[in-house]
mmCIF file of C-alpha atoms and ligand atoms in Angstrom:
data_model
loop_
_atom_site.group_PDB
_atom_site.id
_atom_site.type_symbol
_atom_site.label_atom_id
_atom_site.label_comp_id
_atom_site.label_asym_id
_atom_site.label_seq_id
_atom_site.Cartn_x
_atom_site.Cartn_y
_atom_site.Cartn_z
ATOM 1 C CA UNK D 1 0.000 0.000 0.000
ATOM 2 C CA UNK D 2 1.093 3.545 -0.684
ATOM 3 C CA UNK D 3 1.795 6.159 1.972
ATOM 4 C CA UNK D 4 -1.391 7.989 1.010
ATOM 5 C CA UNK D 5 -3.421 4.803 1.358
ATOM 6 C CA UNK D 6 -1.901 3.993 4.735
ATOM 7 C CA UNK D 7 -2.593 7.507 5.903
ATOM 8 C CA UNK D 8 -6.204 7.488 4.772
ATOM 9 C CA UNK D 9 -6.713 4.104 6.309
ATOM 10 C CA UNK D 10 -5.503 5.258 9.696
ATOM 11 C CA UNK D 11 -7.337 8.568 9.526
ATOM 12 C CA UNK D 12 -10.597 6.782 8.824
ATOM 13 C CA UNK D 13 -10.176 4.896 12.110
ATOM 14 C CA UNK D 14 -9.458 7.902 14.292
ATOM 15 C CA UNK D 15 -12.245 9.536 16.283
ATOM 16 C CA UNK D 16 -12.594 13.249 15.514
ATOM 17 C CA UNK D 17 -11.096 14.334 18.857
ATOM 18 C CA UNK D 18 -7.826 12.494 18.133
ATOM 19 C CA UNK D 19 -5.022 14.313 16.301
ATOM 20 C CA UNK D 20 -2.643 12.384 14.088
ATOM 21 C CA UNK D 21 1.062 13.198 14.164
ATOM 22 C CA UNK D 22 2.771 11.541 11.182
ATOM 23 C CA UNK D 23 6.154 10.438 12.519
ATOM 24 C CA UNK D 24 8.536 10.863 9.600
ATOM 25 C CA UNK D 25 11.936 10.406 11.255
ATOM 26 C CA UNK D 26 14.577 8.845 8.973
ATOM 27 C CA UNK D 27 12.237 9.106 5.960
ATOM 28 C CA UNK D 28 13.124 11.198 2.889
ATOM 29 C CA UNK D 29 11.326 14.432 2.011
ATOM 30 C CA UNK D 30 9.682 12.708 -0.975
ATOM 31 C CA UNK D 31 7.857 10.390 1.429
ATOM 32 C CA UNK D 32 6.765 13.277 3.603
ATOM 33 C CA UNK D 33 5.530 15.113 0.510
ATOM 34 C CA UNK D 34 3.413 12.128 -0.400
ATOM 35 C CA UNK D 35 1.717 12.381 2.984
ATOM 36 C CA UNK D 36 1.483 16.155 2.618
ATOM 37 C CA UNK D 37 -0.199 15.817 -0.752
ATOM 38 C CA UNK D 38 -2.663 13.413 0.823
ATOM 39 C CA UNK D 39 -3.595 16.156 3.270
ATOM 40 C CA UNK D 40 -1.315 15.559 6.250
ATOM 41 C CA UNK D 41 -0.091 18.768 7.897
ATOM 42 C CA UNK D 42 1.371 17.589 11.217
ATOM 43 C CA UNK D 43 4.741 15.854 11.178
ATOM 44 C CA UNK D 44 6.809 14.524 14.071
ATOM 45 C CA UNK D 45 10.580 14.191 14.119
ATOM 46 C CA UNK D 46 12.941 13.150 16.878
ATOM 47 C CA UNK D 47 16.151 14.895 15.837
ATOM 48 C CA UNK D 48 16.379 18.654 15.644
ATOM 49 C CA UNK D 49 18.814 18.782 12.756
ATOM 50 C CA UNK D 50 16.764 16.423 10.620
ATOM 51 C CA UNK D 51 13.565 18.314 11.417
ATOM 52 C CA UNK D 52 15.213 21.631 10.543
ATOM 53 C CA UNK D 53 16.414 20.332 7.189
ATOM 54 C CA UNK D 54 12.955 19.045 6.337
ATOM 55 C CA UNK D 55 11.307 22.256 7.511
ATOM 56 C CA UNK D 56 13.562 24.221 5.163
ATOM 57 C CA UNK D 57 12.620 22.068 2.189
ATOM 58 C CA UNK D 58 8.910 21.656 2.757
ATOM 59 C CA UNK D 59 5.789 23.864 2.522
ATOM 60 C CA UNK D 60 5.426 26.306 5.376
ATOM 61 C CA UNK D 61 1.908 25.396 6.436
ATOM 62 C CA UNK D 62 3.196 22.273 8.196
ATOM 63 C CA UNK D 63 3.097 21.949 11.980
ATOM 64 C CA UNK D 64 6.380 20.459 13.161
ATOM 65 C CA UNK D 65 6.352 18.475 16.375
ATOM 66 C CA UNK D 66 9.504 17.458 18.213
ATOM 67 C CA UNK D 67 8.771 14.036 19.662
ATOM 68 C CA UNK D 68 12.258 12.981 20.731
ATOM 69 C CA UNK D 69 14.463 13.692 23.686
ATOM 70 C CA UNK D 70 15.707 17.282 23.519
ATOM 71 C CA UNK D 71 19.099 18.537 24.586
ATOM 72 C CA UNK D 72 19.031 22.071 25.952
ATOM 73 C CA UNK D 73 21.952 23.211 23.837
ATOM 74 C CA UNK D 74 20.080 22.397 20.620
ATOM 75 C CA UNK D 75 16.770 24.052 21.436
ATOM 76 C CA UNK D 76 17.764 27.256 19.675
ATOM 77 C CA UNK D 77 17.728 25.630 16.259
ATOM 78 C CA UNK D 78 14.067 24.668 16.339
ATOM 79 C CA UNK D 79 12.498 27.621 18.147
ATOM 80 C CA UNK D 80 11.843 29.624 14.961
ATOM 81 C CA UNK D 81 9.426 27.071 13.614
ATOM 82 C CA UNK D 82 8.545 24.299 16.085
ATOM 83 C CA UNK D 83 4.874 24.107 17.050
ATOM 84 C CA UNK D 84 4.780 21.535 19.819
ATOM 85 C CA UNK D 85 7.529 19.886 21.857
ATOM 86 C CA UNK D 86 6.305 16.529 23.186
ATOM 87 C CA UNK D 87 9.186 15.380 25.332
ATOM 88 C CA UNK D 88 9.770 18.081 27.945
ATOM 89 C CA UNK D 89 11.174 16.212 30.902
ATOM 90 C CA UNK D 90 12.917 18.779 33.074
ATOM 91 C CA UNK D 91 12.457 22.280 34.381
ATOM 92 C CA UNK D 92 15.900 23.153 33.068
ATOM 93 C CA UNK D 93 14.808 22.317 29.536
ATOM 94 C CA UNK D 94 11.532 24.179 29.911
ATOM 95 C CA UNK D 95 13.354 27.282 31.106
ATOM 96 C CA UNK D 96 15.659 27.123 28.122
ATOM 97 C CA UNK D 97 12.710 26.809 25.730
ATOM 98 C CA UNK D 98 11.064 29.771 27.443
ATOM 99 C CA UNK D 99 14.210 31.873 27.282
ATOM 100 C CA UNK D 100 14.763 31.270 23.579
ATOM 101 C CA UNK D 101 11.087 31.592 22.687
ATOM 102 C CA UNK D 102 11.125 35.018 24.368
ATOM 103 C CA UNK D 103 14.007 36.031 22.140
ATOM 104 C CA UNK D 104 11.898 35.158 19.123
ATOM 105 C CA UNK D 105 8.816 36.751 20.711
ATOM 106 C CA UNK D 106 7.020 33.455 20.343
ATOM 107 C CA UNK D 107 4.960 31.145 22.480
ATOM 108 C CA UNK D 108 5.941 27.500 22.147
ATOM 109 C CA UNK D 109 3.532 24.720 23.099
ATOM 110 C CA UNK D 110 4.957 21.962 25.269
ATOM 111 C CA UNK D 111 3.871 18.604 26.626
ATOM 112 C CA UNK D 112 5.393 17.266 29.814
ATOM 113 C CA UNK D 113 6.676 13.739 29.350
ATOM 114 C CA UNK D 114 5.639 11.354 32.093
ATOM 115 C CA UNK D 115 7.543 8.193 32.892
ATOM 116 C CA UNK D 116 4.996 5.370 32.639
ATOM 117 C CA UNK D 117 7.075 2.493 31.274
ATOM 118 C CA UNK D 118 8.796 -0.206 33.224
ATOM 119 C CA UNK D 119 12.127 0.447 31.549
ATOM 120 C CA UNK D 120 14.398 2.757 33.484
ATOM 121 C CA UNK D 121 15.898 3.924 30.231
ATOM 122 C CA UNK D 122 12.802 5.766 29.063
ATOM 123 C CA UNK D 123 12.677 9.462 29.806
ATOM 124 C CA UNK D 124 10.018 11.225 31.785
ATOM 125 C CA UNK D 125 8.855 12.849 34.983
ATOM 126 C CA UNK D 126 7.184 11.303 37.990
ATOM 127 C CA UNK D 127 4.061 12.828 39.535
ATOM 128 C CA UNK D 128 5.904 14.861 42.103
ATOM 129 C CA UNK D 129 8.184 16.410 39.504
ATOM 130 C CA UNK D 130 5.154 17.133 37.328
ATOM 131 C CA UNK D 131 3.445 19.091 40.054
ATOM 132 C CA UNK D 132 6.641 20.956 40.867
ATOM 133 C CA UNK D 133 7.018 22.057 37.261
ATOM 134 C CA UNK D 134 3.377 23.059 36.965
ATOM 135 C CA UNK D 135 3.642 25.122 40.145
ATOM 136 C CA UNK D 136 6.776 26.795 38.882
ATOM 137 C CA UNK D 137 5.245 27.627 35.523
ATOM 138 C CA UNK D 138 2.141 29.096 37.118
ATOM 139 C CA UNK D 139 4.051 31.370 39.437
ATOM 140 C CA UNK D 140 3.994 34.791 37.728
ATOM 141 C CA UNK D 141 7.283 35.838 39.171
ATOM 142 C CA UNK D 142 9.045 33.077 37.228
ATOM 143 C CA UNK D 143 7.974 34.753 33.994
ATOM 144 C CA UNK D 144 7.399 31.611 32.010
ATOM 145 C CA UNK D 145 5.423 33.652 29.520
ATOM 146 C CA UNK D 146 6.757 32.169 26.318
ATOM 147 C CA UNK D 147 5.825 28.561 26.822
ATOM 148 C CA UNK D 148 2.408 27.017 27.097
ATOM 149 C CA UNK D 149 1.993 23.624 28.773
ATOM 150 C CA UNK D 150 -0.873 22.063 26.844
ATOM 151 C CA UNK D 151 -0.799 18.502 28.137
ATOM 152 C CA UNK D 152 1.127 15.327 28.798
ATOM 153 C CA UNK D 153 2.962 12.730 26.749
ATOM 154 C CA UNK D 154 3.992 9.189 27.571
ATOM 155 C CA UNK D 155 5.469 6.065 26.048
ATOM 156 C CA UNK D 156 4.510 2.579 27.140
ATOM 157 C CA UNK D 157 6.973 -0.223 27.712
ATOM 158 C CA UNK D 158 8.247 -1.930 24.559
ATOM 159 C CA UNK D 159 6.422 -5.228 24.961
ATOM 160 C CA UNK D 160 3.812 -7.440 23.324
ATOM 161 C CA UNK D 161 1.934 -7.644 26.580
ATOM 162 C CA UNK D 162 -1.241 -5.679 25.813
ATOM 163 C CA UNK D 163 -2.407 -5.797 29.421
ATOM 164 C CA UNK D 164 0.743 -4.121 30.603
ATOM 165 C CA UNK D 165 0.571 -1.440 27.927
ATOM 166 C CA UNK D 166 -3.045 -0.818 28.820
ATOM 167 C CA UNK D 167 -2.184 -0.427 32.494
ATOM 168 C CA UNK D 168 0.499 2.105 31.656
ATOM 169 C CA UNK D 169 -1.824 4.119 29.417
ATOM 170 C CA UNK D 170 -4.536 4.060 32.056
ATOM 171 C CA UNK D 171 -2.013 5.263 34.583
ATOM 172 C CA UNK D 172 -1.084 8.221 32.384
ATOM 173 C CA UNK D 173 -4.730 9.036 31.779
ATOM 174 C CA UNK D 174 -5.448 9.022 35.494
ATOM 175 C CA UNK D 175 -2.521 11.369 36.146
ATOM 176 C CA UNK D 176 -3.854 13.615 33.383
ATOM 177 C CA UNK D 177 -7.341 13.622 34.913
ATOM 178 C CA UNK D 178 -5.997 14.218 38.399
ATOM 179 C CA UNK D 179 -3.969 17.230 37.284
ATOM 180 C CA UNK D 180 -6.936 18.699 35.450
ATOM 181 C CA UNK D 181 -8.913 18.539 38.666
ATOM 182 C CA UNK D 182 -6.246 20.237 40.778
ATOM 183 C CA UNK D 183 -7.758 23.381 42.197
ATOM 184 C CA UNK D 184 -4.421 25.099 42.050
ATOM 185 C CA UNK D 185 -4.085 24.519 38.336
ATOM 186 C CA UNK D 186 -4.836 27.477 36.089
ATOM 187 C CA UNK D 187 -3.603 25.807 32.947
ATOM 188 C CA UNK D 188 -5.781 24.112 30.431
ATOM 189 C CA UNK D 189 -4.354 20.664 29.803
ATOM 190 C CA UNK D 190 -6.095 19.393 26.717
ATOM 191 C CA UNK D 191 -3.623 17.157 24.934
ATOM 192 C CA UNK D 192 -2.759 13.627 25.944
ATOM 193 C CA UNK D 193 -0.126 12.333 23.537
ATOM 194 C CA UNK D 194 0.063 8.567 23.715
ATOM 195 C CA UNK D 195 -0.005 5.738 21.202
ATOM 196 C CA UNK D 196 2.230 4.692 18.290
ATOM 197 C CA UNK D 197 1.786 2.286 15.363
ATOM 198 C CA UNK D 198 1.571 -0.806 17.530
ATOM 199 C CA UNK D 199 -0.681 0.489 20.261
ATOM 200 C CA UNK D 200 -2.621 3.538 19.115
ATOM 201 C CA UNK D 201 -6.028 1.854 19.155
ATOM 202 C CA UNK D 202 -5.457 0.824 22.738
ATOM 203 C CA UNK D 203 -4.195 4.303 23.574
ATOM 204 C CA UNK D 204 -7.349 5.873 22.150
ATOM 205 C CA UNK D 205 -9.507 3.507 24.197
ATOM 206 C CA UNK D 206 -7.560 4.698 27.224
ATOM 207 C CA UNK D 207 -8.168 8.384 26.470
ATOM 208 C CA UNK D 208 -5.431 9.511 24.105
ATOM 209 C CA UNK D 209 -6.129 12.707 22.145
ATOM 210 C CA UNK D 210 -2.961 12.639 20.016
ATOM 211 C CA UNK D 211 -1.317 9.631 18.398
ATOM 212 C CA UNK D 212 2.208 9.556 16.978
ATOM 213 C CA UNK D 213 2.302 7.110 14.097
ATOM 214 C CA UNK D 214 5.338 6.372 11.962
ATOM 215 C CA UNK D 215 5.892 2.917 10.515
ATOM 216 C CA UNK D 216 2.205 2.210 9.840
ATOM 217 C CA UNK D 217 2.203 5.236 7.521
ATOM 218 C CA UNK D 218 5.707 5.346 6.054
ATOM 219 C CA UNK D 219 6.745 1.717 6.383
ATOM 220 C CA UNK D 220 9.475 0.109 8.441
ATOM 221 C CA UNK D 221 12.500 2.204 9.388
ATOM 222 C CA UNK D 222 15.884 0.632 8.757
HETATM 223 C C1 PLP H 1 9.435 6.742 16.494
HETATM 224 C C2 PLP H 1 8.453 7.250 17.476
HETATM 225 C C3 PLP H 1 7.080 7.070 17.279
HETATM 226 C C4 PLP H 1 6.487 6.313 16.101
HETATM 227 O O1 PLP H 1 6.750 4.959 16.186
HETATM 228 P P1 PLP H 1 6.061 3.899 15.183
HETATM 229 O O2 PLP H 1 6.114 2.642 15.935
HETATM 230 O O3 PLP H 1 6.876 3.894 13.945
HETATM 231 O O4 PLP H 1 4.668 4.376 14.944
HETATM 232 C C5 PLP H 1 6.210 7.610 18.209
HETATM 233 N N1 PLP H 1 6.657 8.296 19.279
HETATM 234 C C6 PLP H 1 7.965 8.480 19.510
HETATM 235 C C7 PLP H 1 8.379 9.243 20.706
HETATM 236 C C8 PLP H 1 8.902 7.965 18.622
HETATM 237 O O5 PLP H 1 10.213 8.164 18.866
#
């Protein structure tokens, strides 16, 4: 099947409240253009340099999402054009995004990445760190005026065990719900980014509002 067919297939399965991020990492611009010509406008990349090169070559009505781990010293390269950063996992990084976004007089949308997987190697915050960051951001004297926390992101354990993945997604959803109900929270958390090619249907059942799908659209990455 072609990229356009894959894309249309997936889109036809998504409820209207779920946003599709087409994860195009490692794929050539020609492949991305095929998705673009089939109507896709949101692309996710996990390396800043690769995303920047593609941004330069592609139409400017695309929303670029950074889905990978971000190093503070590279943030400056993507600030001019990035729409949403999924993997914010420290206050230090958030401050750096805010500082550089201010320079560009921009507001950059961010998701806080929560650690839900079993693997220690996966990035992400625990609940206590989440609340600390949210409190910091909401305190006017910290002047975090150039970022907007719009939700949470998480990655399940890499396993075939559907029950385990489901538990991890449900855990993230319950953290998301709990934060939304915090009386001290003035932010509107509306995005819950969870689900990839192998588990997006499950993620949607568990409350995902944004799925990040790569190989099911563009084919296997080598
Ligand atoms: C690569 C990647 C995806 C997409 O994975 P597929 O299995 O190809 O759909 C989603 N999210 C993140 C964070 C990724 O790095």
